[in-house]
Amino acid sequence: MDVTIVEVSPRDGLQNEARILPTDAKIELVRRLIEAGARRIEAVSFAHPRLVPTMADAEAVMEGVPRVEGVSYAGLILNQRGLQRALATGVDEVNVVVCASEAFSRRNQNCSTDEAMAAALEVIDEARSRGLFTTLTLATAFGCPFDGEVSLDRVVELAGNGAAAGVHELALADTIGVGTPNQVRELSQQIRSAVGDGPGLRFHFHNTRNTGFANAFAALLEGVRVLDSSVGGIGGCPFAPAATGNIATDDLVYMAERMGLHTGLDLTALMGVSAFLTDQLGHEVPALLPRAGAFP
Amino acid sequence: MDVTIVEVSPRDGLQNEARILPTDAKIELVRRLIEAGARRIEAVSFAHPRLVPTMADAEAVMEGVPRVEGVSYAGLILNQRGLQRALATGVDEVNVVVCASEAFSRRNQNCSTDEAMAAALEVIDEARSRGLFTTLTLATAFGCPFDGEVSLDRVVELAGNGAAAGVHELALADTIGVGTPNQVRELSQQIRSAVGDGPGLRFHFHNTRNTGFANAFAALLEGVRVLDSSVGGIGGCPFAPAATGNIATDDLVYMAERMGLHTGLDLTALMGVSAFLTDQLGHEVPALLPRAGAFP
């Protein structure tokens, strides 16, 4: 596998859709993703159900998904309570989120970035000791809707904290889809230079301003080999119907495979999952491949 | 100017829209584009009105557009008859199109690629002798809907023919939006290596499969400094409402400026032109910036 795609549609995709899918449909989505070749799947969030009601059935989803050799399930967590739920359900990975911008951290997690990081490092330490694969995601790493520009030095510092604590993977998230390829290059190079070859590097792009796939290409150029995407590109904000969500797995796989990189995913099967989601969500998905067709 | 954007909305954009705008609206579009900073504008096509009825009023458009110091107007031409019309209207540039794939050439121009190239070289020679800036566009350079893959060697050979004839600029067009960044890199490098520093290199991308902006970034990395785009990203096929057209000028300018490159275009003004087009065409345009908003 030249590129590992972390499929985030069950979590970041469905989390931001207006229609809440029933648990059975979520499980069916995961089942179809595995059939299409997905091997790392961010299946659930253990955020508080009051804050993220779309993910309130995380335990039921994890109970229903098939256990397949080689498939790794991740759960997003924000705190110790989330970790306990994650451990109880038996996910293989936890994705611990810290917001790089102060304003976003306070609004999203009700604490400062430093407080969130201190809590995250404890959680990561415990998750590791329990044998889980751990990811530290730095959200709003490319810009914040409240603070505007986010300091590159600050993101690199936070990444260094995670690396020092032994996290397995560092993920840089362009939460609001403002990033451009030069930022990808600078973040990749400076973080690599700061943390060495310890944790793996992973990126999470949204295509909100049509830079998502250019950013993915920039990451590949930097040698990054783990990218998040969401089949159909679902996950647009329910309050802005035209906004796109995560970069679409369908379109990312098209680009990567035509560039000679192997993703292990089947494009035709992925477009079938997009059609399933279109039906389930009751609206067109933003991915373009299902409309335009594969080539050649 | 670090990047020169050739604004193709009046031609490649409007040509492929279901609704034919009245001449006055086309002239108003050009006027607003100039106000937004556009300096190279592909304003009209001199293809036969029976084949491209949306462009039948080319003479009237060219009569009505303002003549502004520093603004260069281009007309697309396919043959000698088109050149005579172009000369009569006083465009500053001609864009001569040859299809790199045989099947597309026969369907689009009713002749083989070699026949089209022989005619193009005559037209280019005459246009140059009349003092016009000349571009040779190689259409379907990234793939053909009928032939599938198009030979890279063939595209490089055709580019060499154009360079030998003294064309000022070579444009590589991803007519059906199938290209990926590796193709941009290979075409750029091999054509540069074949033709040296003679003609300038220009690329024309469609975002049909969400690779258009990654391709634009790849071209910038190769030192290409002339890119086509269409404000609002208009130009999708009228028979596929969801299909996107050219890469959107709004989104391209956002990416380029945020990467520290200067385009000379004003993003707020461009989004105003997108709003004008939304109103005139009666549907949303594919550009994402007008929906998401600029940042920071």
XYZ file of C-alpha atoms in Angstrom:
592
model
C 0.000 0.000 0.000
C 1.535 3.296 -1.099
C -1.155 5.462 0.508
C -3.253 4.527 3.509
C -6.622 6.228 3.504
C -8.331 6.606 6.860
C -12.016 6.488 5.991
C -13.774 9.061 8.170
C -17.264 9.091 6.646
C -18.905 7.191 9.529
C -17.548 9.791 11.980
C -16.662 13.188 10.467
C -19.017 12.623 7.568
C -22.191 11.552 9.342
C -21.470 13.743 12.367
C -22.097 16.871 10.291
C -25.097 15.733 8.279
C -28.554 17.130 9.026
C -30.178 13.696 8.871
C -29.151 11.294 11.639
C -28.834 7.822 10.182
C -30.200 4.882 12.164
C -27.596 2.625 13.750
C -28.269 -0.135 11.227
C -27.477 2.175 8.310
C -24.211 3.224 9.961
C -23.227 -0.409 10.386
C -24.176 -1.112 6.766
C -21.988 1.824 5.670
C -19.008 0.365 7.511
C -19.678 -3.074 6.054
C -19.747 -1.657 2.503
C -16.584 0.359 3.126
C -14.746 -2.790 4.142
C -15.991 -4.525 0.996
C -14.570 -1.596 -1.021
C -11.177 -2.176 0.591
C -11.149 0.222 3.562
C -8.796 -0.985 6.310
C -8.617 1.983 8.674
C -12.040 3.338 9.551
C -12.877 6.144 11.971
C -16.182 4.603 12.926
C -17.437 6.548 15.929
C -17.001 9.543 18.198
C -17.107 9.330 21.969
C -17.820 13.017 22.397
C -20.663 13.721 24.834
C -24.014 12.823 23.211
C -25.418 16.207 24.212
C -22.717 17.930 22.134
C -22.709 15.493 19.210
C -26.124 13.808 19.110
C -25.419 12.226 15.699
C -22.841 9.985 17.385
C -24.826 9.062 20.505
C -25.102 5.420 19.402
C -21.323 4.836 19.275
C -21.520 1.739 21.506
C -24.285 0.193 19.416
C -22.383 0.891 16.187
C -19.218 -0.730 17.516
C -21.239 -3.717 18.698
C -22.711 -4.170 15.211
C -19.740 -3.708 12.899
C -18.047 -6.837 11.563
C -14.701 -7.790 13.030
C -12.473 -8.459 10.042
C -8.783 -9.404 10.090
C -6.743 -6.371 9.060
C -9.493 -3.816 9.668
C -8.725 -1.252 12.354
C -11.530 0.774 13.930
C -10.865 4.175 15.442
C -12.946 6.220 17.845
C -12.563 9.955 18.324
C -12.160 11.013 21.931
C -11.811 14.321 23.714
C -11.195 13.286 27.314
C -10.871 10.570 29.937
C -14.593 9.778 29.824
C -14.313 9.221 26.078
C -11.355 6.909 26.599
C -13.289 4.767 29.051
C -16.121 4.414 26.539
C -13.597 3.618 23.788
C -11.944 0.934 25.904
C -15.312 -0.608 26.753
C -16.301 -0.919 23.085
C -13.009 -2.399 21.947
C -11.910 0.031 19.236
C -8.400 -0.561 17.904
C -7.347 3.086 17.786
C -8.201 6.308 19.554
C -7.983 9.670 17.860
C -7.448 12.328 20.531
C -8.286 15.851 19.389
C -6.700 19.090 20.576
C -7.547 22.418 18.916
C -4.477 24.405 17.951
C -6.306 27.716 18.173
C -7.306 29.091 21.565
C -10.711 30.428 20.549
C -11.713 27.170 18.864
C -10.519 25.153 21.863
C -12.581 27.234 24.261
C -15.711 26.986 22.130
C -15.277 23.336 21.217
C -13.852 21.860 24.411
C -14.464 24.608 26.960
C -10.806 24.851 27.957
C -7.543 26.365 26.752
C -5.313 24.558 24.265
C -2.749 23.930 27.019
C -5.386 22.412 29.294
C -6.692 20.258 26.449
C -3.168 19.129 25.620
C -2.386 18.192 29.230
C -5.547 16.079 29.359
C -4.794 14.579 25.924
C -1.316 13.468 26.967
C -2.748 11.616 29.974
C -5.330 9.929 27.794
C -2.739 8.980 25.177
C -0.516 7.512 27.857
C -3.305 5.346 29.236
C -4.513 4.294 25.771
C -0.983 3.214 24.839
C -0.605 1.258 28.035
C -3.844 -0.522 27.156
C -2.403 -1.509 23.778
C -4.324 0.889 21.550
C -2.867 2.702 18.545
C -2.967 6.421 19.331
C -3.358 9.483 17.131
C -3.118 13.095 18.244
C -5.121 15.308 15.901
C -4.348 19.006 15.949
C -7.562 20.650 14.791
C -7.693 24.097 13.136
C -4.003 23.649 12.261
C -4.457 25.680 9.052
C -6.683 28.452 10.354
C -9.491 29.197 12.791
C -12.901 30.736 12.109
C -12.549 32.890 15.246
C -8.824 33.614 15.604
C -7.989 33.727 11.879
C -4.421 32.645 11.186
C -2.980 29.983 13.506
C 0.723 30.189 14.328
C 2.781 27.538 12.566
C 5.240 27.549 15.477
C 2.413 26.808 17.879
C 1.253 23.806 15.809
C 4.814 22.487 15.630
C 5.178 22.933 19.417
C 1.967 20.993 20.072
C 3.084 18.250 17.691
C 6.350 18.063 19.605
C 4.444 17.620 22.880
C 2.539 14.713 21.380
C 5.680 13.100 20.004
C 7.438 13.424 23.368
C 4.522 11.599 24.982
C 4.960 8.714 22.554
C 1.856 9.146 20.419
C 1.966 6.798 17.413
C 0.644 9.292 14.861
C 0.253 13.041 14.455
C -2.674 14.279 12.359
C -2.926 17.844 11.098
C -6.511 18.872 10.424
C -7.709 21.676 8.198
C -10.966 21.747 10.129
C -12.585 24.603 8.222
C -11.033 24.038 4.791
C -8.875 27.138 4.416
C -5.459 25.504 3.914
C -3.236 25.776 0.861
C -0.383 23.564 -0.386
C 2.387 25.813 0.934
C 1.013 25.291 4.456
C 1.056 21.530 3.953
C 4.682 21.675 2.879
C 5.735 23.927 5.756
C 3.847 21.937 8.402
C 5.211 18.632 7.079
C 8.787 19.810 6.938
C 8.845 21.651 10.236
C 7.096 18.909 12.172
C 9.348 16.239 10.663
C 12.323 18.364 11.560
C 11.036 18.809 15.135
C 9.963 15.250 15.911
C 12.152 13.135 13.638
C 10.912 9.777 12.439
C 8.994 8.926 15.606
C 5.271 9.309 15.031
C 3.719 8.924 11.605
C 2.319 11.981 9.872
C -1.309 12.141 8.697
C -3.397 14.920 7.178
C -7.110 15.690 7.265
C -8.420 18.005 4.562
C -11.757 19.576 3.778
C -12.525 20.795 0.263
C -14.473 23.852 1.404
C -12.549 26.235 -0.883
C -11.449 23.735 -3.557
C -7.934 23.402 -2.171
C -8.407 19.972 -0.561
C -7.061 17.834 -3.385
C -4.172 20.201 -4.098
C -3.336 19.872 -0.400
C -3.514 16.080 -0.630
C -1.125 16.147 -3.599
C 1.190 18.469 -1.649
C 1.169 16.016 1.262
C 2.024 13.109 -1.040
C 4.920 15.152 -2.445
C 6.205 15.551 1.114
C 6.179 11.798 1.590
C 3.053 11.747 3.749
C 1.415 8.360 3.311
C -1.682 8.577 5.527
C -4.610 10.758 4.459
C -8.147 11.099 5.802
C -11.084 11.195 3.427
C -14.795 10.557 3.399
C -16.608 8.559 0.740
C -18.846 10.838 -1.283
C -17.156 13.817 0.364
C -19.979 13.946 2.892
C -19.837 16.018 6.030
C -20.750 19.474 4.800
C -22.206 21.722 7.458
C -25.970 21.096 7.664
C -26.540 24.856 7.839
C -24.762 25.505 4.512
C -26.185 23.004 2.038
C -23.701 23.838 -0.700
C -20.597 23.529 1.469
C -18.485 20.471 0.813
C -17.133 18.324 3.566
C -14.056 16.150 3.756
C -12.184 15.458 0.561
C -14.030 12.611 -1.140
C -12.476 9.152 -0.992
C -13.782 8.424 -4.492
C -11.985 11.444 -5.973
C -8.830 10.955 -3.893
C -8.530 7.327 -4.973
C -9.013 8.343 -8.623
C -6.196 10.890 -8.385
C -3.835 8.667 -6.419
C -4.326 5.542 -8.532
C -3.982 7.484 -11.818
C -0.708 8.814 -10.399
C 0.440 5.229 -9.990
C -0.059 5.031 -6.221
C -1.854 2.093 -4.650
C -4.632 2.694 -2.145
C -6.080 -0.813 -1.877
C -9.533 0.656 -2.529
C -11.837 -0.228 -5.406
C -13.174 2.831 -7.239
C -16.308 1.174 -8.576
C -17.184 -0.171 -5.148
C -16.584 3.258 -3.594
C -18.939 4.898 -6.064
C -21.484 2.294 -5.043
C -21.074 3.375 -1.412
C -21.574 6.992 -2.531
C -24.835 5.962 -4.178
C -25.874 4.204 -0.955
C -25.135 7.389 1.020
C -26.992 9.581 -1.484
C -30.006 7.383 -0.904
C -29.631 7.277 2.883
C -28.991 10.996 3.327
C -31.563 12.143 0.804
C -29.272 14.472 -1.093
C -26.506 14.407 -3.700
C -23.009 13.920 -2.291
C -20.206 16.352 -3.225
C -17.873 13.744 -4.748
C -17.423 14.293 -8.488
C -16.354 10.829 -9.658
C -19.808 9.302 -9.199
C -21.174 11.973 -11.574
C -18.361 12.136 -14.100
C -17.422 8.465 -14.191
C -14.025 6.842 -13.999
C -11.385 7.166 -16.714
C -10.214 5.661 -18.945
C 2.525 39.398 -11.736
C 3.619 35.952 -10.572
C 0.731 34.126 -12.250
C -1.147 35.306 -15.318
C -4.693 34.018 -15.415
C -6.335 33.830 -18.816
C -10.013 34.387 -18.063
C -12.001 32.040 -20.281
C -15.513 32.431 -18.868
C -16.834 34.495 -21.799
C -15.713 31.761 -24.198
C -15.276 28.295 -22.684
C -17.631 29.145 -19.851
C -20.621 30.572 -21.708
C -20.070 28.292 -24.701
C -21.140 25.290 -22.653
C -24.039 26.778 -20.743
C -27.599 25.806 -21.595
C -28.817 29.398 -21.496
C -27.411 31.668 -24.219
C -26.733 35.081 -22.743
C -27.669 38.159 -24.748
C -24.769 40.085 -26.249
C -25.186 42.917 -23.751
C -24.767 40.528 -20.832
C -21.597 39.077 -22.368
C -20.179 42.578 -22.753
C -21.149 43.387 -19.158
C -19.360 40.211 -18.002
C -16.164 41.308 -19.758
C -16.459 44.810 -18.305
C -16.805 43.402 -14.772
C -13.892 41.025 -15.306
C -11.663 43.941 -16.269
C -12.783 45.808 -13.157
C -11.790 42.737 -11.113
C -8.302 42.904 -12.619
C -8.469 40.513 -15.586
C -5.915 41.406 -18.263
C -6.009 38.434 -20.622
C -9.554 37.516 -21.607
C -10.637 34.825 -24.049
C -13.716 36.754 -25.097
C -15.100 34.967 -28.147
C -14.955 31.930 -30.396
C -14.930 32.152 -34.181
C -16.049 28.575 -34.637
C -18.884 28.199 -37.138
C -22.157 29.522 -35.632
C -23.925 26.334 -36.647
C -21.525 24.283 -34.513
C -21.310 26.709 -31.588
C -24.488 28.797 -31.599
C -23.717 30.275 -28.156
C -20.826 32.205 -29.758
C -22.599 33.360 -32.940
C -22.468 37.020 -31.830
C -18.654 37.143 -31.605
C -18.402 40.231 -33.823
C -21.025 42.111 -31.811
C -19.315 41.170 -28.529
C -15.945 42.417 -29.760
C -17.563 45.627 -30.975
C -19.080 46.261 -27.568
C -16.252 45.426 -25.147
C -14.247 48.329 -23.763
C -10.759 48.878 -25.123
C -8.563 49.280 -22.076
C -4.797 49.775 -22.010
C -3.148 46.537 -20.927
C -6.150 44.310 -21.635
C -5.619 41.667 -24.300
C -8.592 39.986 -25.967
C -8.296 36.527 -27.473
C -10.541 34.739 -29.935
C -10.600 30.998 -30.403
C -10.218 29.890 -33.998
C -10.207 26.546 -35.766
C -9.370 27.511 -39.346
C -8.624 30.172 -41.958
C -12.235 31.396 -41.974
C -12.016 31.930 -38.210
C -8.788 33.863 -38.631
C -10.372 36.242 -41.132
C -13.220 36.929 -38.706
C -10.697 37.412 -35.888
C -8.663 39.886 -37.927
C -11.797 41.814 -38.871
C -12.868 42.240 -35.233
C -9.457 43.319 -34.008
C -8.730 40.772 -31.271
C -5.212 40.937 -29.830
C -4.618 37.183 -29.687
C -5.783 34.087 -31.492
C -6.025 30.719 -29.794
C -5.725 28.012 -32.454
C -7.011 24.623 -31.343
C -5.802 21.215 -32.490
C -7.082 18.030 -30.869
C -4.302 15.684 -29.814
C -6.495 12.607 -30.093
C -7.558 11.372 -33.530
C -11.121 10.442 -32.612
C -11.783 13.789 -30.935
C -10.273 15.655 -33.903
C -12.498 13.838 -36.374
C -15.628 14.452 -34.310
C -14.789 18.037 -33.372
C -13.107 19.325 -36.536
C -13.981 16.679 -39.099
C -10.354 15.991 -40.005
C -7.324 14.098 -38.706
C -4.962 15.624 -36.168
C -2.262 15.957 -38.841
C -4.641 17.760 -41.189
C -5.760 20.062 -38.387
C -2.151 20.767 -37.430
C -1.156 21.605 -41.025
C -4.043 24.074 -41.236
C -3.216 25.486 -37.789
C 0.393 26.166 -38.711
C -0.707 28.172 -41.757
C -3.142 30.149 -39.652
C -0.532 30.779 -36.965
C 1.942 31.971 -39.585
C -0.532 34.455 -41.026
C -1.709 35.644 -37.597
C 1.891 36.290 -36.539
C 2.617 38.195 -39.733
C -0.405 40.377 -38.942
C 1.024 41.156 -35.520
C -1.240 38.995 -33.350
C -0.098 37.046 -30.314
C -0.622 33.353 -31.116
C -1.437 30.366 -28.930
C -1.598 26.755 -30.048
C -3.922 24.791 -27.772
C -3.582 21.022 -27.805
C -7.006 19.771 -26.749
C -7.582 16.382 -25.104
C -3.896 16.389 -24.125
C -4.681 14.439 -20.924
C -7.172 11.930 -22.301
C -9.982 11.518 -24.817
C -13.574 10.395 -24.232
C -13.389 8.196 -27.353
C -9.754 7.057 -27.602
C -9.059 6.849 -23.870
C -5.405 7.501 -23.075
C -3.595 9.966 -25.344
C 0.078 9.317 -26.064
C 2.383 11.714 -24.236
C 4.904 11.405 -27.077
C 2.255 12.481 -29.553
C 1.398 15.591 -27.523
C 5.088 16.483 -27.228
C 5.504 15.994 -31.007
C 2.564 18.308 -31.755
C 3.925 20.904 -29.337
C 7.255 20.698 -31.159
C 5.501 21.357 -34.481
C 3.915 24.473 -33.023
C 7.181 25.701 -31.554
C 8.992 25.167 -34.863
C 6.353 27.322 -36.554
C 7.070 30.139 -34.103
C 3.875 30.076 -32.063
C 4.168 32.404 -29.054
C 2.490 30.083 -26.551
C 1.643 26.398 -26.161
C -1.462 25.526 -24.169
C -2.182 22.018 -22.904
C -5.878 21.434 -22.360
C -7.475 18.796 -20.162
C -10.665 19.108 -22.186
C -12.655 16.457 -20.325
C -11.155 16.838 -16.858
C -9.379 13.523 -16.436
C -5.826 14.743 -15.806
C -3.717 14.210 -12.708
C -0.665 16.056 -11.369
C 1.853 13.507 -12.629
C 0.649 14.171 -16.188
C 1.124 17.910 -15.662
C 4.668 17.322 -14.493
C 5.536 14.963 -17.353
C 3.987 17.155 -20.047
C 5.688 20.286 -18.674
C 9.095 18.687 -18.425
C 9.026 16.834 -21.725
C 7.671 19.771 -23.711
C 10.191 22.150 -22.131
C 12.917 19.690 -22.942
C 11.691 19.370 -26.552
C 11.051 23.040 -27.346
C 13.417 24.888 -25.022
C 12.566 28.363 -23.829
C 10.833 29.453 -27.040
C 7.078 29.499 -26.595
C 5.489 30.101 -23.211
C 3.682 27.215 -21.519
C 0.038 27.497 -20.467
C -2.415 24.991 -19.011
C -6.185 24.670 -19.207
C -7.853 22.528 -16.545
C -11.374 21.355 -15.855
C -12.376 20.246 -12.366
C -14.639 17.439 -13.577
C -13.064 14.852 -11.247
C -11.766 17.200 -8.539
C -8.194 17.119 -9.828
C -8.217 20.584 -11.440
C -6.712 22.548 -8.572
C -4.138 19.863 -7.775
C -3.163 20.081 -11.444
C -2.903 23.874 -11.214
C -0.630 23.517 -8.179
C 1.465 20.943 -10.064
C 1.818 23.380 -12.981
C 2.939 26.163 -10.631
C 5.535 23.796 -9.147
C 6.875 23.239 -12.678
C 7.309 26.964 -13.149
C 4.262 27.389 -15.399
C 3.011 30.942 -14.995
C -0.018 31.095 -17.297
C -3.218 29.277 -16.325
C -6.721 29.360 -17.768
C -9.723 29.614 -15.482
C -13.328 30.690 -15.560
C -14.961 32.907 -12.953
C -17.528 30.896 -11.002
C -16.129 27.739 -12.600
C -18.893 27.944 -15.212
C -18.889 25.849 -18.341
C -20.242 22.563 -17.103
C -21.938 20.483 -19.739
C -25.586 21.607 -20.023
C -26.660 17.974 -20.159
C -25.027 17.124 -16.815
C -26.200 19.796 -14.370
C -23.890 18.688 -11.589
C -20.733 18.563 -13.704
C -18.248 21.330 -13.050
C -16.559 23.236 -15.808
C -13.236 25.037 -15.907
C -11.398 25.505 -12.659
C -12.937 28.560 -11.016
C -10.986 31.806 -11.112
C -12.301 32.688 -7.646
C -10.918 29.482 -6.126
C -7.659 29.587 -8.112
C -6.964 33.165 -7.011
C -7.673 32.211 -3.381
C -5.175 29.350 -3.539
C -2.510 31.282 -5.420
C -2.692 34.448 -3.312
C -2.679 32.476 -0.062
C 0.459 30.760 -1.349
C 2.054 34.188 -1.725
C 1.677 34.434 -5.501
C 0.282 37.575 -7.109
C -2.472 37.309 -9.702
C -3.496 40.958 -9.992
C -7.103 39.898 -9.452
C -9.363 41.052 -6.636
C -11.123 38.187 -4.871
C -14.072 40.202 -3.606
C -14.680 41.637 -7.070
C -14.440 38.154 -8.606
C -17.046 36.809 -6.200
C -19.229 39.715 -7.307
C -18.839 38.574 -10.913
C -19.785 35.044 -9.822
C -22.955 36.461 -8.265
C -23.684 38.321 -11.514
C -23.285 35.069 -13.469
C -25.456 33.118 -11.020
C -28.170 35.671 -11.690
C -27.686 35.718 -15.465
C -27.469 31.939 -15.887
C -30.231 31.107 -13.470
C -28.301 28.529 -11.490
C -25.612 28.266 -8.819
C -22.051 28.331 -10.126
C -19.585 25.584 -9.105
C -17.000 27.911 -7.516
C -16.732 27.304 -3.769
C -15.278 30.619 -2.552
C -18.524 32.535 -3.108
C -20.263 30.048 -0.778
C -17.556 29.560 1.821
C -16.186 33.090 1.934
C -12.624 34.316 1.855
C -10.128 33.684 4.665
C -8.872 35.083 6.936
